[in-house]
Short mmCIF file of C-alpha atoms in Angstrom, two decimals:
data_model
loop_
_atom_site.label_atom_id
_atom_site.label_comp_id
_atom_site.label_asym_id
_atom_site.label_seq_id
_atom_site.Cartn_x
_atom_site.Cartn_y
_atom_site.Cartn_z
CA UNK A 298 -31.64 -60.49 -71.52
CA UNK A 299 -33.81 -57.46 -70.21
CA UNK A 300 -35.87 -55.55 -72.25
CA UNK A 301 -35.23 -51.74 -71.94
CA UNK A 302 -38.26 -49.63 -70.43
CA UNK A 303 -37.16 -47.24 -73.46
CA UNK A 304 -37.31 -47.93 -77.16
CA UNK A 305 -34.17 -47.25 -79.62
CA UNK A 306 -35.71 -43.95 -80.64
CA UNK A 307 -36.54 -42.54 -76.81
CA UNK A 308 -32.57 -43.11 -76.20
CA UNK A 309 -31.39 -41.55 -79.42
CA UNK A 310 -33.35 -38.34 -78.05
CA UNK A 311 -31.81 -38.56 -74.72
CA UNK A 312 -28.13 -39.04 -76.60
CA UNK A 313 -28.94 -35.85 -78.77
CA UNK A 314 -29.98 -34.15 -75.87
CA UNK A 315 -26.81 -34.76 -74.29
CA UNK A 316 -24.92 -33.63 -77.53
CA UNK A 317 -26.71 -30.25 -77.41
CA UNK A 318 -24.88 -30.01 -74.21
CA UNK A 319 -27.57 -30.56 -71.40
CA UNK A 320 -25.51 -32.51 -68.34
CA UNK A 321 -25.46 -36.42 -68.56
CA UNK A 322 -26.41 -36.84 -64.92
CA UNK A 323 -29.45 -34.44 -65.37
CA UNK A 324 -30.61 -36.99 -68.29
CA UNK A 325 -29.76 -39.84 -66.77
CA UNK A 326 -31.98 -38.76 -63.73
CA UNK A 327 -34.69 -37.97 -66.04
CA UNK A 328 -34.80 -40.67 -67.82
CA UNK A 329 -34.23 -43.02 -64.71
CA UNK A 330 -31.31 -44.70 -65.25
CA UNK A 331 -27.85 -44.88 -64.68
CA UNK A 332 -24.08 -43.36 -65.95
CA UNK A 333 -23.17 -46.62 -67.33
CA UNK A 334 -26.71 -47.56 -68.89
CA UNK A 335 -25.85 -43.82 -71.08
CA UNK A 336 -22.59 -44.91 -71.55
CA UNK A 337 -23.51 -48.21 -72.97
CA UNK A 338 -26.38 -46.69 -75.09
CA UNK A 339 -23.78 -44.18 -76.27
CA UNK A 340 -21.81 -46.73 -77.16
CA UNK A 341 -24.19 -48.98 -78.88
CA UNK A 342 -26.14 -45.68 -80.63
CA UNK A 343 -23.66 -43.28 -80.93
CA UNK A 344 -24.05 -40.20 -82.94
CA UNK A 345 -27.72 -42.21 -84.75
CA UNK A 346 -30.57 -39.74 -84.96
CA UNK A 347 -33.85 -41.26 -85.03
CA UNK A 348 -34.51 -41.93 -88.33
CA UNK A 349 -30.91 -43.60 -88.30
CA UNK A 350 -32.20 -45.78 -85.43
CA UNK A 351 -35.04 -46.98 -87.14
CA UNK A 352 -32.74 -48.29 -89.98
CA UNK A 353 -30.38 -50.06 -87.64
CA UNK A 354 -33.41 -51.68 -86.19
CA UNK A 355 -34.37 -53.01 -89.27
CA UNK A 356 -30.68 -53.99 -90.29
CA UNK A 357 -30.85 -55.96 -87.33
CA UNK A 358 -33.92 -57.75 -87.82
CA UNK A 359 -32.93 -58.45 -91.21
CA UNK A 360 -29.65 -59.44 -90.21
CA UNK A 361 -31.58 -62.25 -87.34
CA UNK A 362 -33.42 -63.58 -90.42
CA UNK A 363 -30.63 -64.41 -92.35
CA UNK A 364 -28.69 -66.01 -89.27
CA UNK A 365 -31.96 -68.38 -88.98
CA UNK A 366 -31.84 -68.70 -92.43
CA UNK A 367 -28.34 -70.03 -92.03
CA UNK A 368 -28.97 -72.09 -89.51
CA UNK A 369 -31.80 -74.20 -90.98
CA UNK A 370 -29.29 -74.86 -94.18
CA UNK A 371 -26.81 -76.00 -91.80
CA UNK A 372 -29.25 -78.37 -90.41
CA UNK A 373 -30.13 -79.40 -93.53
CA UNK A 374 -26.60 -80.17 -94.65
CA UNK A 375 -26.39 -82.35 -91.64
CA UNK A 376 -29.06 -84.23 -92.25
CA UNK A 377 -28.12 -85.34 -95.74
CA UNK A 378 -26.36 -88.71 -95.88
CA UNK A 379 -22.47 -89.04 -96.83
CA UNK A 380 -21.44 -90.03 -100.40
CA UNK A 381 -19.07 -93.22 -100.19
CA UNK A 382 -16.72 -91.38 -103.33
CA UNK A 383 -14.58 -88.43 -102.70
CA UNK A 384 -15.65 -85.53 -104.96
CA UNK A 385 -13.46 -85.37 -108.29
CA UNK A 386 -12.31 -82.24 -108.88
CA UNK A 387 -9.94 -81.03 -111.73
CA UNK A 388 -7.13 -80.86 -109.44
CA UNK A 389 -7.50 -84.65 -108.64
CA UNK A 390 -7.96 -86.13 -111.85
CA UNK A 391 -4.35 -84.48 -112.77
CA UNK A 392 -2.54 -86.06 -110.31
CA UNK A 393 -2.26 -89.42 -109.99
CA UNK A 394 -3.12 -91.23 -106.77
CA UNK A 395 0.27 -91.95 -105.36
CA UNK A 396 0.53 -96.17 -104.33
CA UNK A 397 2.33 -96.57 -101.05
CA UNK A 398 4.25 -94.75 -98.69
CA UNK A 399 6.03 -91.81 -99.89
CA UNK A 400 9.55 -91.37 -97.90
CA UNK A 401 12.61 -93.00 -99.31
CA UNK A 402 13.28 -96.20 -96.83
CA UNK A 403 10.05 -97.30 -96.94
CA UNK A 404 10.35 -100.61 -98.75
CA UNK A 405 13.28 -101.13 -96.08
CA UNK A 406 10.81 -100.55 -93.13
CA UNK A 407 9.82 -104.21 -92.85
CA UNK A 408 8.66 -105.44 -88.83
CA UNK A 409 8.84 -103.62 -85.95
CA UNK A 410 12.93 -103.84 -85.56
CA UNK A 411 13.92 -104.61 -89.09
CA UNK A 412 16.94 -102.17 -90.07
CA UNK A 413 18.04 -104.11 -93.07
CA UNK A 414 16.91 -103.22 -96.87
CA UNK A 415 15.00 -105.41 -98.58
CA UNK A 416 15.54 -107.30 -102.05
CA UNK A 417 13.02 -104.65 -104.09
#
């Protein structure tokens, strides 16, 4: 994406501006852009006065650090191999593994067409 020709702060001026009540279009053709450039820094800035800018800028640097930060981990995780046992957890070691199938004509389930029970 673009880079704007105006940093964070130059826009919250021109938004502040606007609050004071000096006509949109008149800033807009200052500044050189257009209605729905203001709009979407209005949206994106809202009511931020400079200082409040400079913070979210930093918020979002911090905030593209951590997502890298994330990332690599992830990558990480990837990389490790598998382990061939399931982890035990407390919930597992209560409950005993259950041996077979678990609905009630299973042992009758013999072949593809069988219908008849069997002699278990």
């Amino acid at each position: 994406m673009r880079r704007s020709l105006h940093t964070d702060e130059e826009i919250a001026f021109l938004l502040a501006e606007a609050a004071r009540g000096i006509p949109v279009a008149e800033i807009c053709a200052s500044a050189h852009v257009s209605l729905g450039t203001y709009y979407r820094w209005r949206r994106r800035l809202g009511g931020l006065k400079p200082a409040g800018v400079a913070r979210l800028d930093q918020v979002e640097r911090e905030n593209a650090g951590l997502r890298a930060e994330v990332q690599r981990l992830r990558a990480a995780l990837l990389l490790q191999p598998v382990r061939a046992e399931p982890i035990r957890t407390a919930m597992t070691e209560r409950t005993a593994p259950h041996q077979g199938p678990r609905h009630r004509g299973a042992a009758a389930c013999v072949g593809r067409f069988a219908f008849g029970r069997s002699a278990n």
